[in-house]
XYZ file of C-alpha atoms in Angstrom:
719
model
C 49.618 50.958 -87.790
C 51.320 48.904 -90.460
C 53.098 50.915 -93.210
C 51.159 51.367 -96.421
C 52.920 49.399 -99.107
C 51.780 48.786 -102.661
C 51.294 45.157 -101.731
C 48.965 45.977 -98.902
C 46.917 48.217 -101.141
C 46.612 45.447 -103.745
C 45.210 43.075 -101.149
C 42.204 45.340 -100.948
C 41.570 46.417 -104.455
C 43.575 44.724 -107.162
C 46.156 46.756 -109.050
C 44.002 49.225 -110.946
C 41.670 50.266 -108.193
C 44.351 50.151 -105.541
C 46.530 52.632 -107.345
C 43.544 54.783 -108.066
C 42.566 54.955 -104.402
C 46.032 55.825 -103.134
C 46.852 58.168 -105.971
C 43.531 59.986 -106.190
C 41.771 59.762 -102.818
C 39.340 62.508 -103.702
C 38.121 60.973 -107.019
C 34.823 60.490 -105.664
C 31.159 61.067 -106.226
C 31.381 60.390 -109.929
C 34.275 57.962 -109.713
C 33.107 55.794 -106.778
C 30.528 53.759 -108.723
C 33.204 53.024 -111.374
C 35.596 51.770 -108.691
C 32.763 49.635 -107.304
C 32.155 48.123 -110.726
C 35.879 47.398 -111.098
C 35.999 45.530 -107.792
C 32.832 43.570 -108.648
C 34.409 42.436 -111.916
C 37.962 41.844 -110.704
C 37.580 40.600 -107.133
C 39.166 41.710 -103.877
C 42.570 40.050 -104.011
C 45.780 40.053 -106.085
C 45.653 37.546 -108.898
C 49.065 37.754 -110.568
C 50.380 34.359 -111.677
C 53.515 33.235 -113.550
C 53.406 31.264 -116.776
C 56.980 29.973 -116.826
C 56.939 26.232 -116.187
C 60.173 26.015 -114.174
C 58.392 27.580 -111.183
C 55.512 25.115 -111.309
C 57.192 21.801 -112.202
C 60.224 19.605 -111.789
C 60.696 16.525 -113.993
C 62.735 13.665 -112.477
C 63.057 9.911 -113.093
C 60.369 9.403 -110.472
C 57.851 11.539 -112.364
C 56.707 15.139 -112.322
C 56.542 17.239 -109.151
C 53.989 20.032 -109.137
C 54.692 22.861 -106.691
C 51.373 24.435 -105.727
C 51.456 28.092 -104.666
C 48.000 28.093 -103.093
C 47.427 26.891 -99.560
C 45.421 23.772 -98.739
C 42.995 24.420 -95.885
C 40.469 21.675 -96.463
C 38.950 23.185 -99.619
C 40.624 20.662 -101.939
C 42.523 23.286 -103.945
C 45.623 21.133 -104.407
C 43.457 18.484 -106.059
C 41.703 20.876 -108.417
C 44.941 22.544 -109.487
C 46.615 19.168 -109.953
C 43.796 18.193 -112.330
C 44.394 21.324 -114.383
C 48.132 20.679 -114.476
C 47.768 17.008 -115.411
C 45.297 17.904 -118.191
C 47.733 19.979 -120.246
C 50.878 18.129 -119.206
C 49.374 14.803 -120.282
C 50.325 12.834 -117.174
C 48.207 10.582 -114.986
C 47.385 11.653 -111.444
C 49.684 8.890 -110.169
C 52.614 10.404 -112.086
C 52.075 13.857 -110.576
C 53.484 14.472 -107.054
C 51.874 17.487 -105.474
C 53.953 19.609 -103.079
C 53.167 22.818 -101.243
C 55.496 25.552 -102.486
C 57.378 27.571 -99.896
C 58.288 31.247 -100.409
C 61.771 30.378 -101.663
C 60.183 28.767 -104.724
C 59.851 32.184 -106.359
C 56.114 32.750 -106.578
C 54.988 36.310 -106.124
C 53.106 37.070 -102.898
C 49.841 37.585 -104.718
C 50.106 34.159 -106.355
C 50.379 32.414 -102.976
C 47.579 34.508 -101.450
C 44.694 32.015 -100.835
C 41.589 34.049 -100.318
C 38.282 35.073 -101.841
C 37.562 31.909 -103.887
C 40.016 33.140 -106.567
C 42.503 30.244 -106.600
C 41.125 28.187 -109.490
C 39.709 31.203 -111.287
C 42.998 33.113 -111.196
C 45.325 30.186 -111.896
C 43.260 28.260 -114.448
C 44.743 29.827 -117.595
C 48.309 30.559 -116.419
C 48.656 27.080 -114.980
C 47.382 25.494 -118.180
C 49.771 27.624 -120.187
C 52.723 26.682 -117.966
C 51.904 23.012 -118.222
C 51.373 23.188 -121.973
C 54.600 25.125 -122.374
C 56.478 22.386 -120.537
C 54.779 19.741 -122.619
C 55.800 21.426 -125.866
C 59.382 22.036 -124.690
C 59.628 18.333 -123.904
C 58.050 17.470 -127.248
C 60.649 19.520 -129.192
C 63.518 17.965 -127.254
C 62.051 14.474 -127.618
C 61.781 15.001 -131.383
C 65.444 16.034 -131.504
C 66.548 13.014 -129.517
C 64.431 10.617 -131.571
C 65.271 12.273 -134.875
C 61.644 12.645 -135.930
C 59.429 15.696 -136.553
C 57.686 16.988 -133.446
C 54.358 16.692 -135.239
C 54.719 12.908 -135.238
C 54.799 12.771 -131.419
C 51.707 12.285 -129.290
C 51.870 12.986 -125.516
C 50.110 10.611 -123.145
C 50.811 9.246 -119.685
C 54.079 11.104 -119.235
C 55.598 9.833 -122.493
C 55.733 10.692 -126.190
C 54.686 8.111 -128.746
C 55.930 8.185 -132.338
C 53.073 7.886 -134.814
C 53.318 4.821 -136.993
C 55.740 2.949 -134.760
C 56.092 1.402 -131.320
C 58.816 3.864 -130.319
C 58.246 5.957 -127.206
C 60.254 8.096 -124.829
C 59.333 9.157 -121.268
C 59.498 12.726 -120.004
C 62.292 11.806 -117.534
C 64.369 10.330 -120.395
C 63.896 13.511 -122.387
C 65.164 15.627 -119.511
C 68.086 13.312 -118.849
C 69.168 13.524 -122.476
C 68.888 17.299 -122.785
C 72.048 19.169 -123.698
C 72.276 22.922 -123.141
C 69.713 25.352 -121.766
C 65.975 25.138 -122.105
C 64.621 28.163 -124.002
C 61.051 29.072 -123.107
C 59.165 30.566 -126.083
C 57.529 33.965 -125.644
C 54.281 32.921 -127.291
C 51.852 30.868 -125.215
C 51.162 27.428 -126.640
C 47.827 26.279 -128.028
C 45.685 24.885 -125.205
C 43.456 21.818 -125.468
C 39.854 22.281 -126.496
C 37.258 21.472 -123.851
C 36.060 18.471 -125.830
C 39.555 16.983 -125.426
C 39.607 17.129 -121.615
C 40.355 13.869 -119.787
C 40.882 15.207 -116.250
C 39.090 18.529 -115.959
C 35.360 18.053 -115.220
C 35.759 14.624 -113.702
C 35.958 13.429 -110.108
C 39.472 12.704 -108.866
C 40.580 11.433 -105.437
C 42.023 14.179 -103.269
C 45.761 14.446 -103.340
C 45.892 14.891 -99.541
C 43.536 12.041 -98.727
C 46.170 9.453 -97.779
C 48.176 11.819 -95.548
C 45.074 12.927 -93.688
C 43.750 9.424 -93.186
C 47.145 8.225 -91.886
C 47.680 11.315 -89.752
C 50.896 12.314 -91.518
C 49.610 15.676 -92.857
C 51.457 18.585 -91.190
C 49.442 21.488 -89.782
C 50.774 24.548 -87.995
C 50.289 22.871 -84.635
C 52.295 19.854 -85.830
C 55.465 21.703 -86.898
C 58.545 20.472 -85.060
C 62.363 20.973 -85.111
C 65.081 19.352 -82.992
C 65.779 21.260 -79.793
C 62.744 23.488 -80.115
C 61.015 25.255 -77.224
C 57.402 26.244 -76.742
C 56.157 29.773 -76.258
C 53.214 31.586 -74.762
C 52.333 35.274 -74.861
C 50.426 37.619 -72.574
C 47.154 39.085 -73.969
C 45.590 42.427 -73.067
C 42.520 42.423 -70.799
C 40.477 44.383 -73.396
C 40.817 45.519 -77.004
C 43.193 48.402 -77.439
C 44.832 48.168 -73.970
C 48.548 49.069 -73.813
C 51.185 47.253 -71.789
C 52.754 50.003 -69.665
C 54.851 47.992 -67.243
C 55.974 44.373 -66.978
C 58.347 42.192 -64.998
C 59.067 38.498 -64.824
C 57.837 38.158 -61.252
C 57.694 34.493 -60.301
C 57.529 33.396 -63.958
C 61.309 33.130 -64.323
C 61.472 30.619 -61.508
C 58.731 28.373 -62.895
C 59.760 24.808 -63.886
C 60.964 24.485 -67.463
C 61.168 28.225 -68.164
C 64.102 29.127 -70.365
C 63.513 32.846 -70.916
C 61.048 35.570 -70.088
C 60.966 38.083 -72.940
C 59.578 41.593 -72.391
C 59.521 44.449 -74.892
C 57.417 47.315 -73.617
C 57.864 49.361 -76.792
C 56.331 46.569 -78.798
C 53.774 45.760 -76.106
C 55.116 42.251 -75.904
C 55.533 39.876 -72.925
C 56.105 36.192 -73.436
C 57.802 33.082 -72.156
C 59.817 30.305 -73.814
C 59.837 26.999 -71.971
C 60.506 23.307 -72.400
C 56.790 22.470 -72.770
C 53.696 24.335 -73.843
C 52.034 23.766 -70.478
C 55.034 25.244 -68.645
C 55.053 28.284 -70.969
C 51.384 29.001 -70.417
C 51.667 28.600 -66.664
C 54.578 30.979 -66.543
C 52.786 33.645 -68.549
C 50.044 33.575 -65.960
C 52.696 34.502 -63.330
C 54.032 37.574 -65.139
C 53.514 40.892 -63.360
C 51.844 43.100 -65.942
C 50.051 46.463 -65.915
C 47.795 47.415 -68.794
C 46.137 50.745 -69.403
C 43.475 52.091 -71.682
C 41.518 50.163 -74.262
C 37.859 50.252 -75.138
C 35.027 49.538 -72.670
C 32.556 49.094 -75.517
C 29.719 46.579 -75.389
C 27.697 44.888 -78.130
C 24.993 47.512 -77.652
C 27.571 50.247 -78.267
C 28.672 48.610 -81.513
C 25.103 48.253 -82.736
C 24.486 51.917 -81.886
C 27.574 52.861 -83.942
C 26.550 50.734 -86.928
C 23.528 52.660 -88.198
C 22.565 52.710 -91.829
C 21.561 56.121 -93.172
C 23.891 58.751 -94.511
C 26.997 57.713 -96.380
C 28.500 57.280 -99.807
C 26.416 56.565 -102.883
C 27.651 53.333 -104.472
C 25.033 52.836 -107.129
C 22.162 54.853 -108.594
C 19.813 54.597 -111.530
C 16.520 56.252 -112.218
C 14.504 58.500 -109.840
C 14.133 56.661 -106.551
C 12.167 59.452 -104.890
C 9.568 59.319 -107.638
C 9.485 55.517 -107.609
C 8.804 55.429 -103.877
C 6.108 58.102 -104.034
C 3.582 55.637 -105.407
C 2.556 52.013 -105.320
C 2.744 49.821 -102.218
C 5.775 50.907 -100.184
C 7.597 48.293 -98.140
C 10.386 48.862 -95.580
C 12.630 46.315 -93.876
C 15.468 46.634 -91.377
C 18.044 43.870 -90.910
C 21.003 43.233 -88.651
C 23.818 40.717 -88.407
C 26.131 40.406 -85.399
C 29.814 39.958 -84.770
C 30.879 36.421 -85.588
C 34.013 34.366 -85.046
C 35.768 32.176 -87.608
C 35.629 29.128 -85.330
C 38.234 27.223 -87.372
C 39.220 23.901 -85.885
C 42.918 24.651 -85.591
C 43.810 27.798 -83.585
C 46.706 29.966 -84.780
C 50.052 28.168 -84.646
C 53.550 28.704 -85.957
C 57.159 27.531 -85.478
C 59.955 30.066 -85.980
C 63.714 29.616 -86.131
C 65.564 32.920 -86.044
C 69.279 32.751 -86.681
C 71.284 35.568 -85.118
C 71.747 38.109 -87.919
C 70.722 35.488 -90.464
C 67.736 33.841 -92.020
C 64.327 33.653 -90.321
C 62.560 30.400 -91.121
C 58.902 29.910 -90.280
C 56.424 27.041 -90.503
C 52.929 28.512 -90.226
C 49.296 27.792 -91.001
C 48.803 30.981 -93.051
C 46.648 31.931 -95.995
C 49.089 34.685 -97.048
C 52.803 33.880 -96.554
C 53.859 37.270 -97.911
C 52.059 39.046 -95.066
C 54.053 36.899 -92.607
C 57.265 37.992 -94.365
C 56.181 41.642 -94.263
C 55.334 41.469 -90.551
C 58.663 39.852 -89.679
C 60.621 42.357 -91.691
C 58.764 45.207 -90.014
C 60.305 43.997 -86.741
C 63.604 42.423 -87.749
C 64.659 44.572 -90.662
C 63.479 45.196 -94.227
C 66.391 43.323 -95.791
C 66.135 40.287 -93.559
C 65.913 36.954 -95.374
C 62.648 35.244 -94.451
C 61.559 31.808 -95.618
C 57.975 30.725 -94.932
C 56.871 27.106 -95.221
C 53.064 27.124 -95.376
C 51.608 24.099 -93.628
C 48.167 22.721 -94.144
C 45.458 24.660 -92.336
C 42.773 23.254 -90.073
C 40.371 25.816 -91.449
C 41.087 29.476 -92.195
C 38.020 31.397 -93.408
C 40.063 34.617 -93.633
C 41.392 34.540 -90.075
C 44.756 33.109 -91.212
C 45.412 35.647 -93.959
C 48.273 36.810 -91.700
C 49.723 34.915 -88.782
C 50.189 36.628 -85.417
C 51.647 33.469 -83.925
C 54.518 33.573 -86.408
C 55.708 36.933 -85.208
C 55.288 35.910 -81.563
C 57.285 32.721 -82.131
C 59.983 34.698 -83.956
C 60.352 37.242 -81.111
C 60.848 34.420 -78.625
C 63.181 32.495 -80.941
C 65.393 35.543 -81.441
C 65.645 35.985 -77.671
C 66.573 32.372 -76.866
C 68.535 31.432 -79.972
C 66.445 28.290 -80.567
C 63.359 27.401 -82.591
C 60.146 28.254 -80.707
C 56.634 27.066 -81.396
C 53.611 29.169 -80.382
C 50.164 27.619 -80.521
C 47.194 29.666 -79.373
C 44.546 28.176 -77.107
C 40.929 28.068 -78.139
C 40.195 30.816 -75.616
C 42.876 33.017 -77.162
C 41.584 32.319 -80.622
C 38.033 33.324 -79.748
C 38.843 36.309 -77.527
C 41.875 37.927 -79.164
C 41.173 37.620 -82.894
C 39.463 39.806 -85.453
C 35.855 39.127 -86.363
C 33.141 39.388 -88.979
C 31.849 42.921 -88.453
C 28.227 43.659 -87.503
C 25.979 45.103 -90.198
C 22.804 47.116 -90.440
C 20.582 47.340 -93.508
C 17.522 49.540 -94.116
C 15.619 49.034 -97.379
C 12.583 50.773 -98.822
C 10.890 49.598 -102.009
C 7.716 50.085 -103.930
C 5.610 47.607 -105.890
C 3.146 48.857 -108.522
C -0.378 47.669 -109.167
C 1.001 45.574 -112.036
C 3.015 43.570 -109.506
C 6.350 44.910 -110.688
C 9.045 46.651 -108.670
C 9.095 50.373 -109.148
C 12.282 51.051 -107.186
C 14.417 50.336 -104.167
C 16.455 52.529 -101.845
C 19.070 50.664 -99.871
C 21.098 51.937 -96.873
C 23.862 49.726 -95.460
C 26.395 50.111 -92.689
C 29.109 47.870 -91.345
C 32.572 47.653 -89.817
C 35.733 47.281 -91.864
C 36.574 43.942 -93.509
C 39.612 44.271 -95.762
C 40.522 47.770 -94.527
C 40.569 46.403 -90.968
C 43.610 44.241 -91.687
C 45.612 46.178 -94.281
C 46.704 49.385 -92.585
C 45.144 51.714 -95.168
C 45.106 55.309 -93.772
C 41.812 56.462 -92.351
C 41.570 59.420 -94.720
C 41.665 57.030 -97.722
C 38.997 54.793 -96.160
C 36.792 57.780 -95.470
C 37.333 59.293 -98.910
C 36.460 56.049 -100.631
C 33.426 55.529 -98.399
C 33.265 51.745 -98.469
C 35.256 48.652 -97.680
C 35.924 46.463 -100.770
C 34.988 43.306 -98.877
C 31.565 44.728 -98.103
C 30.737 44.966 -101.804
C 30.275 41.219 -102.183
C 26.579 40.492 -102.389
C 25.882 44.226 -101.925
C 23.585 44.803 -104.925
C 20.208 43.384 -105.931
C 20.622 41.291 -109.123
C 17.220 42.347 -110.491
C 15.840 44.643 -113.160
C 13.687 47.565 -112.005
C 13.607 51.242 -112.946
C 15.047 53.047 -109.927
C 17.774 51.986 -107.536
C 19.969 53.813 -105.047
C 22.557 52.265 -102.685
C 24.074 54.301 -99.876
C 26.869 52.814 -97.770
C 28.411 53.834 -94.448
C 31.585 52.256 -93.134
C 32.594 52.461 -89.490
C 35.927 51.902 -87.785
C 34.960 49.986 -84.679
C 36.853 49.770 -81.359
C 36.809 45.972 -81.799
C 39.047 44.437 -84.486
C 37.119 43.266 -87.550
C 38.281 41.678 -90.799
C 37.979 38.910 -93.306
C 35.352 36.186 -92.734
C 34.297 33.510 -95.205
C 32.516 35.204 -98.107
C 33.271 38.712 -96.735
C 30.028 40.614 -97.171
C 28.074 38.068 -99.129
C 26.232 36.404 -96.211
C 25.024 39.570 -94.357
C 24.248 41.430 -97.566
C 22.357 38.585 -99.229
C 20.463 37.918 -95.996
C 19.122 41.462 -96.083
C 18.516 41.759 -99.839
C 16.905 38.376 -100.391
C 14.772 38.706 -97.259
C 13.595 42.068 -98.560
C 12.889 40.589 -101.992
C 10.553 38.146 -100.224
C 8.859 41.019 -98.456
C 8.317 42.739 -101.793
C 6.893 39.545 -103.292
C 4.472 39.260 -100.393
C 3.382 42.877 -100.869
C 2.794 42.124 -104.507
C 0.783 39.027 -103.662
C 3.166 36.945 -105.757
C 4.906 33.609 -105.310
C 8.467 34.405 -104.111
C 10.062 32.304 -106.808
C 7.913 33.685 -109.620
C 8.531 37.240 -108.377
C 12.280 36.735 -108.594
C 12.091 35.134 -112.005
C 9.946 37.985 -113.267
C 12.493 40.592 -112.229
C 15.727 39.000 -113.430
C 17.862 41.007 -115.818
C 17.772 39.951 -119.466
C 21.548 39.587 -119.854
C 23.949 36.743 -119.064
C 23.744 37.202 -115.289
C 19.966 37.049 -115.357
C 20.050 33.941 -117.569
C 22.385 32.161 -115.185
C 20.347 33.093 -112.118
C 17.190 31.914 -113.848
C 18.929 28.600 -114.538
C 19.865 27.921 -110.938
C 16.587 29.179 -109.495
C 14.537 26.938 -111.715
C 16.825 23.991 -111.180
C 16.855 24.307 -107.384
C 13.103 24.888 -107.207
C 12.286 21.889 -109.363
C 14.567 19.565 -107.379
C 13.156 20.853 -104.067
C 9.581 20.369 -105.181
C 8.683 24.055 -105.015
C 4.941 24.464 -105.068
C 4.174 20.913 -103.987
C 2.657 20.053 -100.605
C 4.744 19.423 -97.474
C 3.968 17.670 -94.166
C 2.078 19.825 -91.703
C 4.346 22.291 -89.842
C 6.860 22.704 -92.636
C 7.486 25.349 -95.310
C 10.005 26.244 -97.952
C 11.952 29.447 -98.594
C 14.111 30.465 -101.540
C 16.978 32.879 -102.067
C 19.700 33.451 -104.658
C 22.766 35.479 -105.330
C 25.492 36.203 -107.874
C 28.958 36.427 -106.313
C 32.499 35.974 -107.576
C 31.167 34.956 -111.008
C 29.048 32.162 -109.568
C 25.249 32.095 -109.616
C 23.585 30.112 -106.867
C 20.091 29.475 -105.577
C 19.012 27.682 -102.423
C 15.716 26.291 -101.223
C 15.398 25.486 -97.493
C 12.667 23.353 -95.928
C 12.115 24.228 -92.262
C 9.929 23.796 -89.224
C 9.671 25.814 -86.033
C 9.248 24.129 -82.663
C 9.580 25.677 -79.232
C 10.938 28.901 -80.639
C 13.671 27.040 -82.470
C 14.202 26.740 -86.240
C 14.945 23.259 -87.607
C 16.212 22.968 -91.178
C 15.151 19.604 -92.612
C 16.422 19.788 -96.153
C 18.499 22.096 -98.341
C 18.593 22.046 -102.128
C 21.271 24.086 -103.909
C 21.889 24.753 -107.582
C 25.227 26.439 -108.344
C 26.644 27.634 -111.624
C 30.391 28.269 -111.279
C 31.029 28.333 -115.017
C 33.301 25.395 -115.612
C 33.484 22.692 -112.898
C 37.000 21.280 -112.406
C 36.201 18.497 -109.935
C 32.498 17.753 -109.388
C 33.118 15.953 -106.065
C 35.232 18.809 -104.748
C 32.657 21.422 -105.891
C 29.814 19.581 -104.146
C 31.823 19.387 -100.934
C 32.563 23.107 -101.122
C 28.838 23.857 -101.493
C 27.923 21.564 -98.600
C 30.571 23.112 -96.387
C 29.367 26.610 -97.264
C 25.783 25.681 -96.463
C 26.677 24.218 -93.087
C 28.761 27.230 -92.082
C 26.024 29.595 -93.279
C 23.342 27.694 -91.365
C 25.491 27.787 -88.238
C 25.745 31.546 -88.577
C 22.071 31.939 -89.391
C 20.779 29.859 -86.470
C 23.367 30.130 -83.680
C 26.495 32.246 -83.993
C 26.802 35.511 -82.145
C 29.828 37.007 -80.442
C 29.125 39.204 -77.412
C 31.273 42.161 -76.333
C 31.194 43.384 -72.747
C 33.574 45.930 -71.203
C 35.824 45.807 -74.251
C 36.336 42.059 -74.443
C 34.670 38.967 -75.855
C 32.411 37.170 -73.426
C 32.459 33.738 -75.125
C 35.663 31.865 -74.284
C 35.057 28.470 -75.879
C 32.518 26.426 -77.803
C 30.463 25.830 -74.696
C 29.295 29.455 -75.020
C 29.934 30.222 -78.690
C 27.310 27.952 -80.219
C 27.772 26.245 -83.575
C 25.417 24.102 -85.634
C 25.500 20.655 -84.008
C 25.836 17.586 -86.184
C 22.421 16.321 -85.139
C 20.817 19.400 -86.717
C 22.787 19.286 -89.981
C 20.295 18.732 -92.795
C 20.897 16.745 -95.945
C 22.136 19.046 -98.740
C 21.406 18.203 -102.351
C 23.846 19.917 -104.715
C 23.077 20.430 -108.387
C 25.944 21.753 -110.529
C 25.093 23.791 -113.580
C 27.854 24.649 -116.072
C 27.558 27.706 -118.287
C 31.032 28.582 -119.508
C 34.549 27.561 -120.417
C 36.208 29.299 -117.438
C 35.865 28.363 -113.743
C 34.560 30.916 -111.276
C 34.586 31.132 -107.449
C 33.318 28.092 -105.578
C 34.376 28.232 -101.908
C 32.240 31.166 -100.740
C 29.365 32.271 -103.025
C 26.845 29.759 -101.590
C 27.387 31.338 -98.142
C 25.026 34.096 -99.425
C 21.520 32.628 -99.858
C 21.257 30.189 -96.910
C 20.228 32.559 -94.114
C 17.708 34.410 -96.251
C 16.141 31.166 -97.563
C 15.657 29.909 -93.987
C 14.183 33.246 -92.827
C 11.852 33.298 -95.795
C 10.686 29.790 -95.055
C 9.967 30.778 -91.416
C 7.808 33.676 -92.666
C 5.847 31.387 -94.992
C 5.269 28.976 -92.098
C 4.540 31.367 -89.219
C 3.907 34.815 -90.708
C 6.797 36.171 -88.566
C 9.456 38.063 -90.483
C 12.869 37.454 -88.812
C 15.212 40.277 -89.689
C 18.124 39.699 -87.278
C 20.728 36.939 -87.150
C 20.788 34.522 -85.481
C 17.176 33.709 -86.292
C 15.093 33.421 -83.100
C 11.366 33.057 -83.708
C 8.938 33.997 -80.985
C 6.346 31.474 -82.212
C 6.274 27.690 -82.500
């Protein structure tokens, strides 16, 4: 088990709740709902960010370089953050060079952590303040050099213009002429009003477009150093198995093998060789003996994940009384283990100098975790420099980077840089996964067609706790995993509500997956909301609108529901054999609603059209936001219709994409995205729309066939 550090606690709960959980593990029946509220409001990841401009920017004669702490993994985050920086700094996109920051830059670990759709939301204000601070520092110095009042200078296009004259001075000239130290003021500068924006809210070409088109973008698998070797590592035959004996056998005599590295105490056996193929072939020749491990199957996991008793996360009103009358409805829902299926498997290059610095190039979402893992092995005071590469997808799987530690162990043994790149089989069979879930809901509808109350029981494996080393007694005392809270609660107004949660530590590793709990939770809740609407004899859209809360959240959900329904033609006729379903959710500050149009043929669901309305507050880049929504929909549909990981005898059955099915391109429907803005601050965009897709499809199938599908992937018996 990894040691419990303050940083690892903060990954799970943010500073306030994290300290509360570690410091007061028994704070519970009364305190648990308050902790839940805190996490709902503040998110599940650290969000500290510096405001001093010298971390963010460098001004040179060539222009301004912007060092981005967040990791680019296809979500377009470098582009969105560059727009925010350019807005306050008053430079054109062409004048701003975007660079990925490494860990030597000085950003705190939480600032570089790229997870949970928090990047734009967390950095929006501090980045604007840093850029505006730099702009005003340059303005004061430009005024001194020009001998005019600062108020006479207008910033535009990387220069200052003197009012009433043709005189101007560029930012680079200002820096070149500076004498003495720059003094950063304590007070934050005045930021631009929204009506003054020139960059924010408009489409902008992606900053990484050219490199990706030309093939010059560097991913973890692309990292190279002169004289480097390639490594491969032995994997256990089942989850939890221990390496009890190992020898090189014939591996040491294989062509190209430089070193066989065995560390029984660490459970490590690997090979460094001249080529990757040679390293993998040699690992297959190692003489290894493994003992123990789980023999669990998928059926065993489902039997362990049973909603019922647990910790009360939310309560209002008298649920027992509410369910004693009216029409009572019950629904039971399940979601399976699922893989991340990112295009690029884990990969890292490590260069370990004897007694000196460890330097790593890795496709990681959380460089600080790589540093922590390396220091756990090589010494707490060891200097570690991590260069985050671009990621070929992450979805939570690359929050840490096992390949980095494996490459470092081999590099330390051979005294040369070593690159370790996992195979697709390794990535599917030796990872951590989205945990299975079970939901049981009971609700009552009165004769007036209104909800009387809902009792909700949920159960699932660990998400954040599964990867952060939090002691079991703390997990049990708290009674829930923070990642499981996303999408956990019904966003509707009714008199009585009780939510009981049960978390399970499974014998199969589970952890972060795109959206954390929002897809499985929303699938259950929005499917059940449809069941309640049917019991009330009401249109599913009208039933939702009738029960929305009267506050800001309800207003925003109403806006996206009505917008999506109108664009999708809700209530209008469809061709024979098709039907529509609707679902919505509020997650990470973003309200979203989705209408799916489906048919069922030969026991197979076909999605023909998807219409999404999303309200993320302020939209930074409309093109980027639409692409994020479309990507979320496709990944959610893949999970809803196909994805299921099978465990047999303690190991994953599916070894590649021939058996782990994904949504094929031929079945990808057109996705219409409608962006609704309702605030001056951006909210999460990369994950919230994962929530409604599966439920909307299942609800459409029910409307079409009368069959209520309550288990993912959706497999109708009719049609």
